[in-house]
Coordinates of C-alpha atoms in Angstrom, one line a residue:
X1 CA 3.3 -135.9 30.5
X2 CA 0.2 -137.8 30.7
X3 CA -1.4 -138.7 27.4
X4 CA -4.8 -139.6 26.7
X5 CA -5.2 -142.6 24.0
X6 CA -8.5 -143.4 22.7
X7 CA -8.4 -146.9 21.3
X8 CA -10.4 -147.5 18.3
X9 CA -11.5 -150.0 15.9
X10 CA -13.8 -150.5 12.8
X11 CA -17.1 -151.4 13.6
X12 CA -18.6 -151.4 10.1
X13 CA -18.8 -149.7 6.9
X14 CA -21.2 -147.3 7.2
X15 CA -22.1 -144.7 9.8
X16 CA -25.6 -147.0 10.2
X17 CA -23.7 -149.5 11.4
X18 CA -22.2 -148.2 14.6
X19 CA -24.5 -148.8 17.4
X20 CA -23.5 -146.5 19.9
X21 CA -20.8 -143.3 19.9
X22 CA -20.6 -140.4 22.3
X23 CA -22.6 -136.8 21.8
X24 CA -20.6 -134.1 21.7
X25 CA -21.6 -133.2 25.3
X26 CA -20.8 -136.3 26.5
X27 CA -17.0 -136.0 25.2
X28 CA -16.7 -132.5 26.5
X29 CA -18.0 -133.6 30.1
X30 CA -15.6 -136.9 29.6
X31 CA -12.4 -134.4 28.6
X32 CA -13.0 -131.9 31.7
X33 CA -11.5 -134.3 33.7
X34 CA -8.2 -133.5 32.1
X35 CA -5.7 -131.2 32.0
X36 CA -6.3 -128.7 29.1
X37 CA -2.5 -129.5 27.9
X38 CA -3.2 -133.5 27.9
X39 CA -2.4 -134.3 24.3
X40 CA -4.7 -136.7 22.7
X41 CA -4.4 -139.5 20.2
X42 CA -6.4 -142.3 18.6
X43 CA -4.7 -146.0 18.9
X44 CA -5.6 -148.4 16.1
X45 CA -4.9 -152.2 15.3
X46 CA -4.3 -152.7 19.1
X47 CA -1.9 -150.2 19.1
X48 CA 0.3 -150.8 16.2
X49 CA -0.5 -147.3 14.5
X50 CA -1.5 -144.4 15.9
X51 CA -3.1 -141.1 14.6
X52 CA -3.7 -137.5 16.3
X53 CA -7.0 -135.4 16.3
X54 CA -6.9 -131.6 14.5
X55 CA -9.6 -129.6 14.1
X56 CA -9.1 -130.0 10.2
X57 CA -9.8 -133.9 10.4
X58 CA -13.0 -133.1 11.5
X59 CA -16.5 -132.5 8.9
X60 CA -20.2 -132.0 9.3
X61 CA -22.6 -134.7 7.9
X62 CA -26.1 -133.7 6.8
X63 CA -26.9 -136.9 5.6
X64 CA -28.8 -137.5 2.2
X65 CA -32.2 -136.8 3.7
X66 CA -31.6 -132.7 3.1
X67 CA -34.6 -131.5 1.2
X68 CA -33.1 -128.1 0.8
X69 CA -31.7 -129.1 -2.8

């Protein structure tokens, strides 16, 4: 079975240090070329360790600039 592996690495200590990341739309468009049952894994440390992607691992960050509080 084909597996899709996203090789990732640490780029900074804060989100503001990341120069470029995909938007949700770009990610959806990219993943559309794969069959729906293709498993997706994250690769760290040059393939030494791996992680899965699950719904519970996503969180929304609204930043510290919200005036609603």
